[in-house]
Tab-separated table of C-alpha atoms in Angstrom:
chain	number	residue	atom	x	y	z
Z	1	MET	CA	227.611	-56.280	173.197
Z	2	ARG	CA	228.669	-52.658	174.162
Z	3	ILE	CA	232.356	-52.372	173.815
Z	4	ARG	CA	233.862	-49.956	176.384
Z	5	GLY	CA	235.779	-46.958	174.962
Z	6	LEU	CA	234.099	-47.657	171.517
Z	7	TRP	CA	233.087	-44.198	171.239
Z	8	ARG	CA	236.564	-42.792	172.067
Z	9	LEU	CA	237.896	-44.679	169.230
Z	10	LYS	CA	235.314	-43.295	166.767
Z	11	ALA	CA	236.283	-39.828	168.011
Z	12	GLU	CA	240.036	-40.393	167.355
Z	13	TRP	CA	239.360	-42.338	163.934
Z	14	ALA	CA	237.360	-39.258	162.949
Z	15	LYS	CA	240.278	-37.211	163.840
Z	16	LEU	CA	242.779	-39.145	162.256
Z	17	ARG	CA	240.728	-39.376	159.033
Z	18	GLY	CA	239.708	-35.756	159.240
Z	19	GLN	CA	243.604	-34.916	159.176
Z	20	LEU	CA	244.178	-37.472	156.313
Z	21	THR	CA	241.666	-36.743	154.016
Z	22	PRO	CA	240.173	-33.459	154.963
Z	23	GLY	CA	236.467	-32.490	153.973
Z	24	PRO	CA	234.434	-29.768	154.408
Z	25	MET	CA	233.451	-28.835	158.045
Z	26	VAL	CA	230.182	-27.178	159.032
Z	27	LEU	CA	230.712	-24.711	161.898
Z	28	ILE	CA	228.210	-23.975	164.981
Z	29	TYR	CA	228.062	-20.710	166.284
Z	30	HIS	CA	225.225	-19.492	168.671
Z	31	ARG	CA	226.021	-15.897	169.950
Z	32	VAL	CA	228.123	-12.766	169.107
Z	33	ALA	CA	228.484	-10.363	171.943
Z	34	LYS	CA	230.571	-9.625	174.843
Z	35	ILE	CA	228.154	-10.276	177.924
Z	36	GLN	CA	229.279	-10.105	181.495
Z	37	GLN	CA	228.380	-14.148	182.315
Z	38	ASP	CA	228.098	-17.027	179.689
Z	39	PRO	CA	226.964	-20.037	181.648
Z	40	HIS	CA	226.829	-22.603	178.290
Z	41	LEU	CA	229.903	-20.683	176.730
Z	42	LEU	CA	227.466	-19.600	173.671
Z	43	ALA	CA	229.226	-16.379	172.871
Z	44	VAL	CA	232.095	-15.542	170.897
Z	45	THR	CA	233.138	-11.635	171.585
Z	46	PRO	CA	232.805	-9.485	167.976
Z	47	ALA	CA	236.877	-9.054	168.368
Z	48	HIS	CA	237.338	-12.760	167.891
Z	49	PHE	CA	234.369	-13.423	166.204
Z	50	GLU	CA	236.336	-10.579	163.424
Z	51	GLU	CA	239.611	-12.745	163.610
Z	52	GLN	CA	238.043	-16.050	162.916
Z	53	LEU	CA	236.318	-14.375	159.863
Z	54	LEU	CA	239.778	-13.030	158.812
Z	55	VAL	CA	241.357	-16.473	159.426
Z	56	LEU	CA	238.906	-17.783	157.240
Z	57	ARG	CA	239.136	-15.598	154.670
Z	58	ARG	CA	242.816	-15.922	154.543
Z	59	HIS	CA	243.007	-20.222	154.858
Z	60	TYR	CA	239.649	-21.778	153.521
Z	61	PRO	CA	236.975	-21.465	150.854
Z	62	VAL	CA	233.783	-20.506	152.986
Z	63	VAL	CA	230.258	-21.683	150.982
Z	64	THR	CA	226.852	-21.828	151.634
Z	65	LEU	CA	225.263	-24.924	153.533
Z	66	SER	CA	222.770	-24.880	150.038
Z	67	GLU	CA	225.896	-25.085	147.617
Z	68	LEU	CA	227.601	-28.068	150.336
Z	69	THR	CA	224.319	-30.078	150.122
Z	70	GLU	CA	223.849	-29.477	146.429
Z	71	ASN	CA	227.247	-30.836	145.583
Z	72	LEU	CA	226.570	-34.004	148.075
Z	73	MET	CA	223.530	-34.571	146.677
Z	74	ARG	CA	225.101	-34.739	142.950
Z	75	GLY	CA	227.660	-37.277	144.142
Z	76	ARG	CA	230.439	-35.004	144.560
Z	77	CYS	CA	233.161	-35.487	146.804
Z	78	PRO	CA	234.265	-31.503	147.909
Z	79	GLY	CA	237.922	-30.932	149.613
Z	80	PRO	CA	238.521	-28.135	152.570
Z	81	MET	CA	236.223	-25.807	152.552
Z	82	VAL	CA	233.837	-24.667	155.719
Z	83	VAL	CA	230.299	-23.384	155.989
Z	84	LEU	CA	228.967	-21.167	159.081
Z	85	THR	CA	226.010	-21.628	161.186
Z	86	PHE	CA	223.997	-20.315	163.830
Z	87	ASP	CA	221.512	-21.752	166.043
Z	88	ASP	CA	218.499	-19.917	167.996
Z	89	GLY	CA	218.328	-16.945	166.483
Z	90	TYR	CA	219.738	-14.273	169.441
Z	91	ALA	CA	219.229	-10.997	168.271
Z	92	ASP	CA	222.903	-10.315	168.386
Z	93	ASN	CA	222.943	-12.834	165.377
Z	94	ALA	CA	221.112	-9.497	163.047
Z	95	GLU	CA	223.132	-6.805	165.052
Z	96	ALA	CA	226.694	-8.055	165.349
Z	97	ALA	CA	227.225	-11.128	163.667
Z	98	LEU	CA	225.562	-9.860	160.449
Z	99	PRO	CA	227.694	-6.788	159.872
Z	100	LEU	CA	230.976	-8.468	160.225
Z	101	LEU	CA	229.924	-11.328	157.551
Z	102	LYS	CA	228.891	-8.543	155.268
Z	103	LYS	CA	232.219	-6.433	155.701
Z	104	HIS	CA	234.356	-9.765	154.903
Z	105	ASP	CA	231.653	-11.064	152.228
Z	106	ILE	CA	231.235	-14.224	154.032
Z	107	PRO	CA	227.995	-16.588	153.644
Z	108	ALA	CA	226.183	-18.040	156.755
Z	109	THR	CA	222.868	-19.567	157.620
Z	110	PHE	CA	220.994	-18.849	160.656
Z	111	TYR	CA	218.183	-21.457	162.476
Z	112	LEU	CA	215.858	-19.550	163.921
Z	113	ALA	CA	213.594	-21.192	166.677
Z	114	SER	CA	210.595	-19.366	165.739
Z	115	GLY	CA	208.878	-19.075	169.018
Z	116	PHE	CA	211.113	-16.835	170.327
Z	117	VAL	CA	211.348	-14.508	167.441
Z	118	GLY	CA	209.861	-11.238	168.189
Z	119	THR	CA	209.194	-11.826	171.445
Z	120	THR	CA	210.292	-10.727	175.199
Z	121	ARG	CA	210.839	-14.267	176.212
Z	122	GLU	CA	214.552	-15.512	176.880
Z	123	TYR	CA	215.790	-19.019	176.058
Z	124	LEU	CA	215.762	-21.605	179.098
Z	125	GLN	CA	219.310	-21.299	180.102
Z	126	ASP	CA	218.789	-17.713	180.150
Z	127	ASP	CA	215.743	-17.505	182.320
Z	128	LEU	CA	217.715	-20.115	184.713
Z	129	GLU	CA	220.714	-17.570	185.303
Z	130	ARG	CA	218.351	-14.610	185.705
Z	131	LEU	CA	216.256	-16.230	188.127
Z	132	LEU	CA	218.691	-18.496	190.238
Z	133	LEU	CA	222.172	-16.704	189.302
Z	134	LEU	CA	221.310	-12.803	189.753
Z	135	SER	CA	218.212	-12.341	191.667
Z	136	PRO	CA	218.036	-11.536	195.095
Z	137	GLN	CA	214.980	-12.391	195.939
Z	138	CYS	CA	214.926	-16.406	196.054
Z	139	SER	CA	214.031	-18.315	199.184
Z	140	ASP	CA	216.668	-20.114	201.067
Z	141	GLU	CA	215.157	-23.366	199.567
Z	142	LEU	CA	213.220	-23.885	196.538
Z	143	HIS	CA	210.537	-26.335	196.497
Z	144	LEU	CA	209.753	-27.360	193.158
Z	145	THR	CA	207.026	-29.520	191.328
Z	146	VAL	CA	208.679	-31.135	188.273
Z	147	ASP	CA	206.488	-33.856	186.492
Z	148	GLY	CA	204.465	-34.274	189.888
Z	149	LYS	CA	207.538	-35.096	191.828
Z	150	SER	CA	208.773	-32.436	194.642
Z	151	PHE	CA	212.283	-31.431	194.465
Z	152	VAL	CA	214.096	-29.442	197.014
Z	153	TRP	CA	217.308	-27.338	196.720
Z	154	ALA	CA	218.924	-25.476	199.415
Z	155	ILE	CA	220.439	-22.347	197.654
Z	156	ARG	CA	221.090	-20.372	201.055
Z	157	SER	CA	220.615	-16.537	201.111
Z	158	TRP	CA	221.679	-14.169	198.492
Z	159	GLU	CA	225.242	-13.506	198.308
Z	160	GLY	CA	225.000	-10.435	196.900
Z	161	GLY	CA	227.661	-9.423	194.167
Z	162	ASN	CA	229.556	-12.186	195.705
Z	163	THR	CA	227.842	-14.585	193.665
Z	164	MET	CA	229.067	-13.836	190.317
Z	165	ALA	CA	232.207	-12.405	191.204
Z	166	SER	CA	233.203	-15.930	192.930
Z	167	ALA	CA	232.199	-17.603	190.103
Z	168	ALA	CA	234.271	-15.560	187.724
Z	169	GLY	CA	235.523	-18.405	184.579
Z	170	TRP	CA	232.950	-20.403	185.644
Z	171	SER	CA	230.586	-22.886	183.387
Z	172	ILE	CA	228.478	-25.898	182.931
Z	173	LEU	CA	231.966	-27.319	181.836
Z	174	SER	CA	233.414	-26.589	184.932
Z	175	LYS	CA	234.068	-29.908	187.369
Z	176	THR	CA	232.976	-27.646	190.495
Z	177	ASP	CA	230.188	-24.890	191.646
Z	178	PRO	CA	231.597	-22.071	193.294
Z	179	THR	CA	228.129	-21.494	195.325
Z	180	PRO	CA	225.133	-23.873	195.951
Z	181	ARG	CA	223.124	-21.274	193.786
Z	182	HIS	CA	225.256	-22.663	190.986
Z	183	ARG	CA	225.093	-26.103	191.742
Z	184	THR	CA	221.254	-25.573	191.363
Z	185	TYR	CA	221.016	-23.995	187.929
Z	186	ARG	CA	223.203	-26.750	186.659
Z	187	GLU	CA	220.776	-29.578	188.010
Z	188	ILE	CA	217.929	-27.865	187.216
Z	189	HIS	CA	218.551	-27.100	183.841
Z	190	ASN	CA	219.835	-30.756	183.108
Z	191	MET	CA	216.288	-31.966	184.425
Z	192	LEU	CA	214.358	-29.321	182.275
Z	193	ARG	CA	216.273	-29.112	178.894
Z	194	THR	CA	214.520	-32.656	178.267
Z	195	ARG	CA	211.252	-31.381	180.085
Z	196	SER	CA	208.430	-30.463	177.211
Z	197	HIS	CA	208.207	-26.657	176.749
Z	198	ALA	CA	204.697	-26.932	178.789
Z	199	GLU	CA	206.585	-28.268	181.688
Z	200	GLN	CA	209.357	-25.755	181.686
Z	201	GLU	CA	207.309	-23.199	181.734
Z	202	ARG	CA	205.258	-24.821	184.801
Z	203	VAL	CA	208.368	-25.084	186.681
Z	204	LEU	CA	209.943	-21.485	185.805
Z	205	GLU	CA	206.670	-20.173	186.964
Z	206	GLN	CA	207.429	-21.822	190.217
Z	207	LEU	CA	210.692	-20.529	190.071
Z	208	ARG	CA	209.263	-16.895	189.595
Z	209	ASP	CA	206.841	-17.073	192.354
Z	210	GLN	CA	210.326	-18.107	194.675
Z	211	CYS	CA	212.534	-15.758	193.332
Z	212	GLY	CA	210.522	-12.838	191.741
Z	213	ASP	CA	209.616	-12.303	188.201
Z	214	PRO	CA	212.782	-10.612	187.012
Z	215	GLY	CA	210.802	-9.173	183.827
Z	216	PRO	CA	210.617	-9.176	180.302
Z	217	ALA	CA	213.732	-10.522	178.404
Z	218	ARG	CA	216.815	-8.561	178.656
Z	219	SER	CA	218.148	-6.702	175.751
Z	220	THR	CA	221.284	-8.220	175.629
Z	221	HIS	CA	219.759	-12.144	175.467
Z	222	ARG	CA	216.715	-11.688	173.417
Z	223	GLY	CA	215.790	-13.141	170.510
Z	224	MET	CA	215.967	-11.099	166.877
Z	225	SER	CA	212.754	-9.056	165.792
Z	226	TRP	CA	210.863	-10.350	163.038
Z	227	ASN	CA	212.030	-7.407	160.953
Z	228	GLN	CA	215.752	-8.105	161.535
Z	229	ALA	CA	214.979	-11.905	160.589
Z	230	ARG	CA	213.194	-10.361	157.001
Z	231	GLN	CA	216.387	-7.918	156.896
Z	232	MET	CA	218.599	-11.433	157.012
Z	233	ALA	CA	216.823	-13.041	154.617
Z	234	SER	CA	217.095	-10.492	151.958
Z	235	CYS	CA	221.163	-10.547	152.186
Z	236	GLU	CA	222.122	-12.565	148.971
Z	237	SER	CA	225.030	-14.679	150.971
Z	238	ILE	CA	222.469	-15.175	154.119
Z	239	GLU	CA	220.312	-18.505	154.223
Z	240	LEU	CA	217.665	-19.083	156.821
Z	241	GLY	CA	216.506	-22.349	158.349
Z	242	ALA	CA	214.030	-23.706	161.055
Z	243	HIS	CA	215.099	-24.775	164.530
Z	244	THR	CA	211.747	-25.514	165.832
Z	245	LEU	CA	209.429	-23.464	167.772
Z	246	ASN	CA	210.064	-23.778	171.120
Z	247	HIS	CA	213.716	-25.572	171.221
Z	248	PRO	CA	212.979	-28.634	172.844
Z	249	TRP	CA	214.409	-31.876	173.280
Z	250	LEU	CA	212.721	-33.591	170.014
Z	251	SER	CA	213.087	-37.451	171.263
Z	252	ALA	CA	211.194	-36.740	174.686
Z	253	LEU	CA	208.369	-35.411	172.553
Z	254	SER	CA	205.773	-37.382	171.272
Z	255	LEU	CA	205.441	-37.987	167.489
Z	256	LYS	CA	202.624	-35.381	167.488
Z	257	ASP	CA	204.463	-32.967	169.311
Z	258	GLN	CA	207.709	-33.300	167.692
Z	259	ARG	CA	205.400	-32.693	164.201
Z	260	MET	CA	203.860	-29.504	165.368
Z	261	GLU	CA	207.237	-28.063	166.589
Z	262	ILE	CA	208.882	-28.850	163.289
Z	263	LEU	CA	206.026	-28.400	160.779
Z	264	GLU	CA	204.855	-24.614	162.402
Z	265	SER	CA	208.390	-23.985	162.905
Z	266	LYS	CA	208.498	-24.209	159.141
Z	267	ARG	CA	205.176	-22.454	158.388
Z	268	VAL	CA	205.943	-19.370	160.403
Z	269	LEU	CA	208.970	-18.744	159.375
Z	270	GLU	CA	208.323	-18.900	155.706
Z	271	LYS	CA	205.402	-16.884	155.941
Z	272	GLN	CA	207.286	-14.074	158.324
Z	273	ILE	CA	210.230	-14.203	155.582
Z	274	ASP	CA	208.127	-14.717	152.676
Z	275	ARG	CA	210.632	-17.783	150.928
Z	276	PRO	CA	211.006	-21.128	151.149
Z	277	VAL	CA	212.607	-23.048	154.246
Z	278	ASN	CA	214.257	-26.201	153.452
Z	279	SER	CA	216.933	-26.867	156.544
Z	280	PHE	CA	216.465	-27.344	159.812
Z	281	ALA	CA	218.690	-27.587	162.904
Z	282	TYR	CA	218.038	-30.343	165.797
Z	283	PRO	CA	217.980	-28.328	169.001
Z	284	PHE	CA	220.925	-29.682	171.367
Z	285	GLY	CA	221.715	-31.689	168.021
Z	286	THR	CA	223.280	-34.693	170.057
Z	287	ARG	CA	222.235	-38.098	168.621
Z	288	GLN	CA	220.090	-38.362	172.150
Z	289	SER	CA	217.925	-35.188	171.621
Z	290	TYR	CA	216.157	-36.724	167.879
Z	291	THR	CA	215.162	-39.969	166.871
Z	292	ALA	CA	215.071	-41.794	163.343
Z	293	GLU	CA	211.369	-41.200	163.542
Z	294	THR	CA	212.714	-36.996	163.849
Z	295	VAL	CA	214.501	-37.599	160.352
Z	296	GLY	CA	211.635	-39.108	159.234
Z	297	LEU	CA	209.017	-36.324	160.064
Z	298	LEU	CA	211.909	-33.996	158.464
Z	299	LYS	CA	211.707	-35.439	155.010
Z	300	GLU	CA	207.510	-35.861	155.532
Z	301	THR	CA	207.734	-32.173	155.767
Z	302	GLY	CA	209.940	-31.271	152.692
Z	303	PHE	CA	213.023	-30.181	154.452
Z	304	LYS	CA	216.065	-31.279	152.128
Z	305	ASN	CA	219.049	-31.472	154.899
Z	306	ALA	CA	219.292	-31.120	158.933
Z	307	CYS	CA	222.447	-30.380	161.054
Z	308	SER	CA	223.142	-32.453	163.885
Z	309	ASN	CA	225.560	-31.252	166.510
Z	310	PHE	CA	228.429	-33.837	167.048
Z	311	ARG	CA	232.053	-33.265	166.012
Z	312	GLU	CA	232.828	-35.076	162.310
Z	313	ARG	CA	234.166	-33.688	158.908
Z	314	ILE	CA	231.774	-33.987	155.894
Z	315	GLY	CA	232.510	-37.060	153.521
Z	316	CYS	CA	230.733	-38.179	150.506
Z	317	ARG	CA	228.637	-40.657	152.909
Z	318	THR	CA	227.184	-38.051	155.107
Z	319	ASP	CA	223.799	-38.239	155.723
Z	320	LEU	CA	222.215	-34.863	154.508
Z	321	PHE	CA	219.880	-34.943	157.533
Z	322	GLN	CA	222.460	-35.916	160.078
Z	323	LEU	CA	224.983	-32.934	158.871
Z	324	PRO	CA	227.583	-32.942	161.878
Z	325	ARG	CA	229.108	-29.815	163.045
Z	326	PHE	CA	232.040	-28.247	165.175
Z	327	LEU	CA	231.020	-26.433	168.266
Z	328	VAL	CA	233.082	-22.592	167.878
Z	329	ARG	CA	234.174	-21.482	171.158
Z	330	ASP	CA	235.601	-17.543	172.168
Z	331	TRP	CA	238.767	-18.321	170.747
Z	332	ASN	CA	241.380	-15.705	169.376
Z	333	GLY	CA	242.181	-16.031	165.840
Z	334	ASP	CA	245.562	-17.861	166.501
Z	335	GLU	CA	243.719	-20.515	168.255
Z	336	PHE	CA	240.857	-21.022	165.949
Z	337	LEU	CA	243.561	-21.590	162.845
Z	338	GLN	CA	245.466	-24.211	165.151
Z	339	ARG	CA	242.386	-26.014	165.759
Z	340	LEU	CA	241.144	-25.930	162.283
Z	341	LYS	CA	244.497	-27.115	160.733
Z	342	ALA	CA	244.356	-29.664	163.425
Z	343	GLY	CA	240.715	-31.006	161.953
Z	344	TRP	CA	239.652	-31.097	165.354
Z	345	LEU	CA	237.526	-28.196	167.142
């Protein structure tokens, strides 16, 4: 029997427990960049990121994920400490985040979706942004076939520079959409994120036909190069982990396809950086985006731990293959510190 509001009670209890007995916190970042639009709120500006690092240096011990999990494996319950992780493998991780981490002598773990590293691909949310929010060539109506079903979106004609100007501050967390294009972006992204990589590519190809091919990946949105990945791996305080090949919603895939995404991401990454890869991060990371079978596959393929993306502090009984993390937004140092002290980012 399901109890209405039970998840809220659990969340409040986790918050209270974190304040009373503060344990380690694992933080999750995606990008360190100053970009014009950020529909998914993935970017922290370099200035704010440095402010956050200064807060950590002054107030909290920062350790590697390996150090934290080693303590947990030995049955030790660490006190308040922080671990920094980054998902996806954007180029700005190497170009902006790494120099600041080295400057302030702070360790971090970077999870790379290896199918994007060293390519001209953009991630799904970025490709959709280029096609739906930035392209002037889209038809008034979009006709798409997704998993054999036909869909139509009316997006009207191009609104010129007003498209993004009218959406200042808009994100997928906004309750309303300023234009039909923004509503369409939200709906198509929600539909595609749980589809297979092959189906995503088929739909993106349809969008390119109707909105014009926007060309190679933007320099501001591409994945890092393999040379950059190898340079990061050579840093003593930096750890690299696997994040699948194509960043799929794993629970929507067959076990065979999940195994391929997991095994190949590990194999490719280990071959490129010439080091063992023992840590994994689930794409999206919600409890719905992977299954118990997914966890079993990670254990079978030699991983020692895995990070999720739900908010909770680390405790003695935390599952090493479902390490919770707190998502960091583009906060200045003062707000970042307040949230850390509250135990609820």
